[in-house]
Coordinates of C-alpha atoms in Angstrom, one line a residue:
Chain A
M1 CA -27.4 -53.4 -49.8
T2 CA -30.8 -53.1 -48.3
E3 CA -29.8 -55.1 -45.3
N4 CA -26.8 -52.8 -44.8
S5 CA -28.8 -49.7 -45.0
N6 CA -31.3 -51.2 -42.6
E7 CA -28.5 -51.8 -40.1
T8 CA -27.3 -48.2 -40.2
L9 CA -30.8 -46.9 -39.8
T10 CA -31.5 -48.9 -36.6
P11 CA -31.1 -46.4 -33.7
A12 CA -28.6 -47.4 -31.0
P13 CA -30.3 -48.2 -27.7
R14 CA -30.0 -45.1 -25.4
R15 CA -29.2 -45.6 -21.7
S16 CA -31.2 -43.0 -19.8
V17 CA -30.4 -41.7 -16.3
P18 CA -32.2 -43.9 -13.7
L19 CA -35.4 -42.3 -12.4
W20 CA -34.2 -42.4 -8.8
A21 CA -31.1 -40.4 -9.8
Q22 CA -33.2 -37.8 -11.6
I23 CA -35.5 -37.4 -8.6
L24 CA -32.5 -37.1 -6.3
V25 CA -31.0 -34.4 -8.4
W26 CA -34.2 -32.4 -8.6
I27 CA -34.7 -32.7 -4.8
G28 CA -31.2 -31.5 -4.3
L29 CA -31.7 -28.5 -6.6
L30 CA -35.0 -27.6 -5.0
G31 CA -33.4 -27.8 -1.6
L32 CA -30.6 -25.5 -2.6
L33 CA -33.1 -23.0 -4.0
V34 CA -35.1 -23.1 -0.8
I35 CA -31.9 -22.4 1.3
L36 CA -31.0 -19.6 -1.1
A37 CA -34.5 -18.1 -0.9
I38 CA -34.5 -18.2 2.9
G39 CA -31.1 -16.5 3.0
L40 CA -32.2 -13.8 0.6
L41 CA -35.4 -13.2 2.5
R42 CA -33.5 -12.9 5.8
T43 CA -31.0 -10.3 4.4
Q44 CA -33.9 -8.2 2.9
Q45 CA -36.0 -8.4 6.1
G46 CA -34.2 -5.4 7.8
T47 CA -34.3 -4.9 11.5
I48 CA -37.0 -6.6 13.7
Q49 CA -40.2 -4.7 13.5
A50 CA -42.0 -2.6 16.1
G51 CA -44.9 -4.5 17.7
Q52 CA -42.9 -7.7 18.0
V53 CA -42.3 -9.2 21.4
V54 CA -38.5 -9.3 21.9
D55 CA -37.1 -12.7 22.7
D56 CA -35.0 -13.1 25.8
F57 CA -31.2 -12.5 25.6
E58 CA -28.4 -12.3 28.0
L59 CA -25.8 -9.5 28.2
A60 CA -22.6 -10.0 30.2
F61 CA -21.2 -6.6 31.3
F62 CA -17.7 -5.3 31.0
D63 CA -15.7 -5.3 34.2
G64 CA -16.7 -2.3 36.3
Y65 CA -20.3 -2.3 34.9
D66 CA -23.3 -4.0 36.5
Y67 CA -27.1 -3.9 36.8
N68 CA -28.3 -4.0 40.4
G69 CA -25.0 -5.6 41.4
Q70 CA -25.3 -8.3 38.8
E71 CA -22.6 -8.9 36.2
T72 CA -25.1 -10.2 33.6
V73 CA -28.7 -9.3 32.8
N74 CA -31.5 -11.1 31.0
L75 CA -34.0 -9.1 29.1
S76 CA -36.8 -11.2 30.8
D77 CA -35.6 -9.8 34.2
L78 CA -36.5 -6.3 33.0
R79 CA -40.2 -6.9 32.4
G80 CA -42.1 -4.0 33.8
K81 CA -39.4 -1.5 32.9
V82 CA -38.8 0.4 29.7
V83 CA -35.6 -0.9 28.2
V84 CA -33.4 1.1 25.8
V85 CA -30.9 -1.2 23.9
N86 CA -28.2 0.8 22.2
F87 CA -25.8 -0.9 19.7
W88 CA -22.4 0.9 19.4
A89 CA -18.7 0.3 18.6
S90 CA -15.5 2.2 19.4
W91 CA -14.6 2.4 15.7
C92 CA -18.0 4.0 14.9
K93 CA -17.7 7.8 14.5
P94 CA -21.5 8.4 14.4
C95 CA -21.7 6.6 17.8
E96 CA -19.6 9.3 19.3
Q97 CA -22.2 11.9 18.3
E98 CA -24.9 10.4 20.5
A99 CA -22.7 9.0 23.3
A100 CA -23.1 12.1 25.5
D101 CA -26.9 12.4 24.9
L102 CA -27.4 8.8 25.8
E103 CA -25.4 9.1 29.0
E104 CA -27.4 12.3 29.9
A105 CA -30.7 10.6 29.2
W106 CA -29.6 7.6 31.4
R107 CA -28.7 9.9 34.3
Y108 CA -32.0 11.6 33.9
Y109 CA -34.0 8.4 34.3
E110 CA -31.6 6.4 36.6
P111 CA -33.1 7.7 39.9
T112 CA -36.6 6.6 38.9
G113 CA -35.6 3.0 38.4
E114 CA -38.2 2.6 35.7
V115 CA -35.9 2.8 32.7
V116 CA -32.9 0.6 31.9
F117 CA -30.3 1.5 29.3
L118 CA -28.2 -1.4 27.9
G119 CA -25.2 -0.7 25.8
V120 CA -24.3 -3.5 23.4
D121 CA -20.8 -3.3 22.0
Y122 CA -20.8 -4.7 18.5
V123 CA -17.8 -6.3 16.8
D124 CA -15.2 -4.5 18.9
T125 CA -12.0 -5.2 20.8
E126 CA -12.2 -4.8 24.6
P127 CA -9.3 -2.3 25.1
E128 CA -10.7 0.1 22.5
A129 CA -14.3 -0.4 23.9
R130 CA -13.2 0.4 27.4
S131 CA -11.3 3.5 26.2
Y132 CA -14.4 4.7 24.4
L133 CA -16.6 4.2 27.6
A134 CA -14.0 6.1 29.6
K135 CA -13.7 8.9 27.1
F136 CA -17.4 9.5 27.1
E137 CA -17.8 8.7 30.8
I138 CA -20.5 6.2 30.1
T139 CA -22.0 4.8 33.3
F140 CA -25.1 2.8 32.1
P141 CA -24.6 -1.0 31.9
N142 CA -22.5 -2.0 28.9
G143 CA -21.3 -5.3 27.6
A144 CA -19.9 -7.0 24.5
D145 CA -22.2 -8.8 22.0
R146 CA -20.4 -12.1 22.4
G147 CA -20.8 -14.2 19.3
T148 CA -22.8 -11.3 17.8
K149 CA -25.9 -13.2 18.9
I150 CA -27.9 -10.1 20.1
S151 CA -27.1 -8.1 17.0
Q152 CA -28.0 -11.0 14.8
Y153 CA -31.3 -11.4 16.6
F154 CA -32.2 -7.7 16.2
R155 CA -30.8 -8.0 12.6
I156 CA -29.0 -4.6 13.0
E157 CA -28.0 -2.9 9.8
G158 CA -25.2 -0.9 11.4
V159 CA -24.2 1.1 14.4
P160 CA -25.5 3.1 16.1
E161 CA -28.9 1.6 16.4
T162 CA -31.3 1.9 19.3
Y163 CA -34.3 -0.2 20.2
F164 CA -37.0 0.9 22.7
I165 CA -38.8 -1.9 24.4
D166 CA -41.9 -1.2 26.5
R167 CA -42.9 -2.6 29.9
Q168 CA -44.5 -5.7 28.3
G169 CA -41.3 -6.6 26.4
V170 CA -42.7 -5.3 23.0
L171 CA -40.4 -3.5 20.6
R172 CA -41.9 -0.1 20.1
E173 CA -39.4 2.2 18.4
V174 CA -36.2 1.7 16.3
Q175 CA -33.7 4.5 15.9
T176 CA -31.2 3.8 13.1
G177 CA -28.3 6.2 13.2
P178 CA -27.4 8.7 15.9
F179 CA -29.8 10.8 18.0
Q180 CA -29.6 14.5 17.3
S181 CA -30.2 15.5 21.0
R182 CA -31.0 14.1 24.4
Q183 CA -34.6 15.4 23.9
D184 CA -35.1 12.9 21.1
I185 CA -34.5 10.0 23.5
I186 CA -36.5 11.5 26.3
E187 CA -39.6 12.0 24.1
I188 CA -39.7 8.4 23.1
V189 CA -39.1 7.1 26.6
D190 CA -41.6 9.4 28.2
A191 CA -44.2 8.2 25.8
L192 CA -43.6 4.6 26.8
L193 CA -43.6 5.5 30.5
A194 CA -46.9 7.3 30.1
E195 CA -48.5 4.0 29.0
E196 CA -50.0 1.7 31.6
Chain B
M1 CA 66.3 3.5 -15.9
K2 CA 64.2 0.5 -15.7
Q3 CA 64.7 0.3 -11.9
V4 CA 63.6 4.0 -11.5
K5 CA 60.4 3.2 -13.4
K6 CA 59.7 0.2 -11.3
K7 CA 60.3 2.3 -8.1
K8 CA 57.9 4.9 -9.4
F9 CA 55.3 2.3 -10.2
F10 CA 55.5 0.7 -6.7
R11 CA 55.4 4.1 -5.0
S12 CA 52.2 5.1 -6.9
L13 CA 50.7 1.8 -6.2
F14 CA 51.4 2.2 -2.5
F15 CA 49.8 5.6 -2.5
V16 CA 46.7 4.3 -4.3
L17 CA 46.4 1.5 -1.7
L18 CA 46.9 4.0 1.1
L19 CA 44.2 6.3 -0.3
T20 CA 41.8 3.4 -0.7
A21 CA 42.4 2.3 2.8
G22 CA 41.8 5.8 4.1
F23 CA 38.6 6.2 2.2
S24 CA 37.3 2.9 3.4
L25 CA 37.9 4.0 7.0
F26 CA 35.7 7.1 6.6
A27 CA 33.2 5.7 4.2
P28 CA 29.7 4.8 5.6
P29 CA 29.2 1.1 6.1
S30 CA 27.6 -0.6 3.1
V31 CA 25.4 -2.9 5.3
K32 CA 21.8 -3.0 4.0
V33 CA 19.5 -1.4 6.5
V34 CA 15.9 -2.4 6.6
A35 CA 12.9 -1.0 8.5
Q36 CA 12.5 -2.8 11.8
Q37 CA 9.4 -5.0 12.0
P38 CA 7.3 -4.8 15.1
T39 CA 7.2 -8.0 17.1
P40 CA 5.3 -10.1 16.1
S41 CA 5.7 -8.9 12.5
D42 CA 3.0 -7.8 10.1
D43 CA 3.5 -11.1 8.2
D44 CA 2.9 -13.1 11.3
V45 CA -0.3 -11.1 12.0
N46 CA -1.5 -11.3 8.4
A47 CA -1.0 -15.1 8.2
I48 CA -3.8 -15.4 10.8
A49 CA -5.7 -12.3 9.6
R50 CA -6.3 -13.8 6.2
K51 CA -8.2 -16.6 7.8
L52 CA -10.7 -14.2 9.2
Y53 CA -13.4 -11.9 7.9
C54 CA -14.8 -9.0 9.9
P55 CA -18.6 -9.0 9.9
V56 CA -18.6 -5.2 9.4
C57 CA -16.9 -5.4 6.0
E58 CA -18.2 -8.7 4.6
N59 CA -16.3 -10.3 1.7
T60 CA -13.0 -8.5 2.6
P61 CA -10.4 -10.7 4.3
L62 CA -9.1 -9.1 7.5
D63 CA -5.5 -8.9 6.3
V64 CA -6.4 -6.4 3.5
C65 CA -9.4 -4.7 5.1
P66 CA -8.6 -1.0 5.6
T67 CA -11.4 -0.1 8.1
Q68 CA -10.7 1.0 11.7
A69 CA -12.5 -2.1 13.0
C70 CA -10.2 -4.4 11.1
K71 CA -7.1 -2.5 12.2
Q72 CA -8.2 -3.1 15.8
W73 CA -8.7 -6.8 15.1
R74 CA -5.2 -7.1 13.6
E75 CA -3.8 -5.4 16.7
E76 CA -5.7 -7.9 18.8
I77 CA -4.0 -10.7 16.9
R78 CA -0.6 -9.1 17.4
L79 CA -1.3 -8.7 21.1
R80 CA -2.3 -12.4 21.4
L81 CA 0.7 -13.5 19.4
A82 CA 3.0 -11.5 21.7
Q83 CA 1.4 -13.2 24.6
G84 CA 2.4 -16.6 23.1
W85 CA -1.0 -17.7 21.9
T86 CA -1.1 -20.2 19.0
E87 CA -2.9 -19.7 15.8
E88 CA -5.7 -22.1 16.8
E89 CA -6.1 -20.4 20.1
I90 CA -6.4 -17.0 18.4
L91 CA -8.9 -18.2 15.8
Q92 CA -11.0 -19.9 18.6
Y93 CA -10.9 -16.6 20.6
F94 CA -12.3 -14.7 17.6
V95 CA -15.0 -17.4 17.1
D96 CA -16.0 -17.1 20.8
Q97 CA -16.1 -13.3 20.6
Y98 CA -17.8 -12.8 17.3
G99 CA -19.2 -16.1 16.1
A100 CA -18.2 -18.7 13.6
R101 CA -19.1 -16.5 10.7
V102 CA -15.8 -14.6 11.0
L103 CA -13.9 -17.7 9.8
A104 CA -12.8 -17.7 6.2
E105 CA -13.4 -21.5 6.1
P106 CA -16.7 -22.4 7.9
P107 CA -16.3 -25.1 10.5
R108 CA -17.2 -28.6 9.2
T109 CA -20.5 -29.0 11.2
G110 CA -24.2 -29.1 10.4
L111 CA -25.4 -27.2 7.4
N112 CA -21.8 -25.8 6.8
W113 CA -21.1 -29.2 5.2
L114 CA -23.1 -28.0 2.2
A115 CA -20.4 -25.5 1.4
Y116 CA -17.9 -28.3 1.1
I117 CA -20.1 -30.9 -0.6
V118 CA -22.3 -29.0 -3.0
P119 CA -19.6 -27.4 -5.2
P120 CA -17.7 -30.6 -6.1
V121 CA -20.9 -32.6 -6.5
A122 CA -22.3 -29.9 -8.8
F123 CA -19.1 -29.8 -10.8
L124 CA -19.1 -33.6 -11.2
L125 CA -22.8 -33.6 -12.1
G126 CA -22.2 -30.9 -14.7
A127 CA -19.2 -32.8 -16.1
Y128 CA -21.3 -36.0 -16.4
I129 CA -24.2 -34.2 -18.1
L130 CA -21.8 -32.5 -20.5
F131 CA -20.0 -35.8 -21.2
R132 CA -23.4 -37.5 -22.1
A133 CA -24.5 -34.6 -24.2
M134 CA -21.2 -34.5 -26.2
R135 CA -21.4 -38.3 -26.7
S136 CA -24.9 -38.1 -28.1
W137 CA -23.9 -35.1 -30.3
R138 CA -21.0 -37.1 -31.7
A139 CA -23.2 -40.2 -32.3
L140 CA -25.6 -38.0 -34.2
A141 CA -22.8 -36.5 -36.3
N142 CA -21.4 -39.9 -37.2
Q143 CA -24.8 -41.3 -38.2
P144 CA -25.0 -41.5 -42.0
V145 CA -27.6 -39.4 -43.6
E146 CA -30.7 -41.5 -44.1
A147 CA -31.3 -42.2 -47.8
E148 CA -34.6 -41.0 -49.0
P149 CA -36.8 -44.0 -49.9
P150 CA -37.5 -44.0 -53.6
V151 CA -40.7 -42.3 -54.3
V152 CA -43.2 -44.8 -55.8
E153 CA -45.6 -42.8 -57.7
E154 CA -49.0 -44.2 -57.3
K155 CA -51.0 -43.3 -60.3
D156 CA -54.2 -41.6 -59.7
E157 CA -57.2 -43.8 -60.3
Y158 CA -58.8 -41.3 -62.6
V159 CA -55.6 -40.9 -64.6
S160 CA -55.3 -44.7 -65.0
R161 CA -58.9 -44.9 -66.2
L162 CA -58.4 -42.1 -68.6
E163 CA -55.2 -43.7 -70.0
E164 CA -57.1 -47.0 -70.4
E165 CA -59.9 -45.3 -72.2
L166 CA -57.5 -43.5 -74.5
R167 CA -55.8 -46.9 -75.2
K168 CA -59.1 -48.5 -76.1
R169 CA -60.0 -45.7 -78.5
G170 CA -56.5 -45.5 -80.0

């Protein structure tokens, strides 16, 4: 009797998960959490901040558009000039509000050669983009954001958005949403031109 | 008399047949008419569109997305199909134009592999942990309740001495 009860009381040997497997699982979980945290941080960062030097990017223009006879432009080629980068799309109604003001501002500065406007067409189809440009008689250099690389770099939150880059290639102003008047644009650009 | 009745019957039958033939001549055709589909059809376009996601409206497949941007993309697909492009060529065109993030299924390269590996691995790991936990719960449930060892009362030293003294006096 006592022998029997002793048998039942003896705990069965438990096989635990090997240590290497436990370490592997924890490393995997931590890795996933890190990736998740980086992704969340990136989405909550917002657009790139004023004061930051803007990295170089290349914009290929639509047929019929050029900058000094070139079909593409690199931001680094424009050092020494004030650069206005405007993100737009043909399906974006607020973009239509500011289209005429941007074009007027461009025509105002074009003869000086000190300011360059770049239109970056975001997630659009070319026929509609070209119709939009023709409708608003846009003449400043415009091209599609191929692979959405430029918009991803600027971390745009929508369209329209406009970025003002000074002569040293530093981002100085960010305009989210449409401009209310041509004067809004001119005030920002004039302030940047006034700097040495 | 019978013959007259027969004649009447055949005559009325003839008239009925004649009337039916007449009506059928003037009646509108009973062919089922359906709305013409544009070429390529919406179904052809949507078969490709459901493999794409527009970056403007994240988490909404292109085939059901109601925005203007997505309508334009669907028209782009229709245009390419009409030009004889294959599905792979069209998907590649969209990747070139807007980046790989527009694909419903991320391409099997680099970190994208995590999207394919992690869910099944996590599922298997979870199933394994659950299996082990259930097995240990079952083992615990089957274990007989441990009998309490009989309590051997140890007499208190003072009580023993007191009892002894009482015995001596008694």
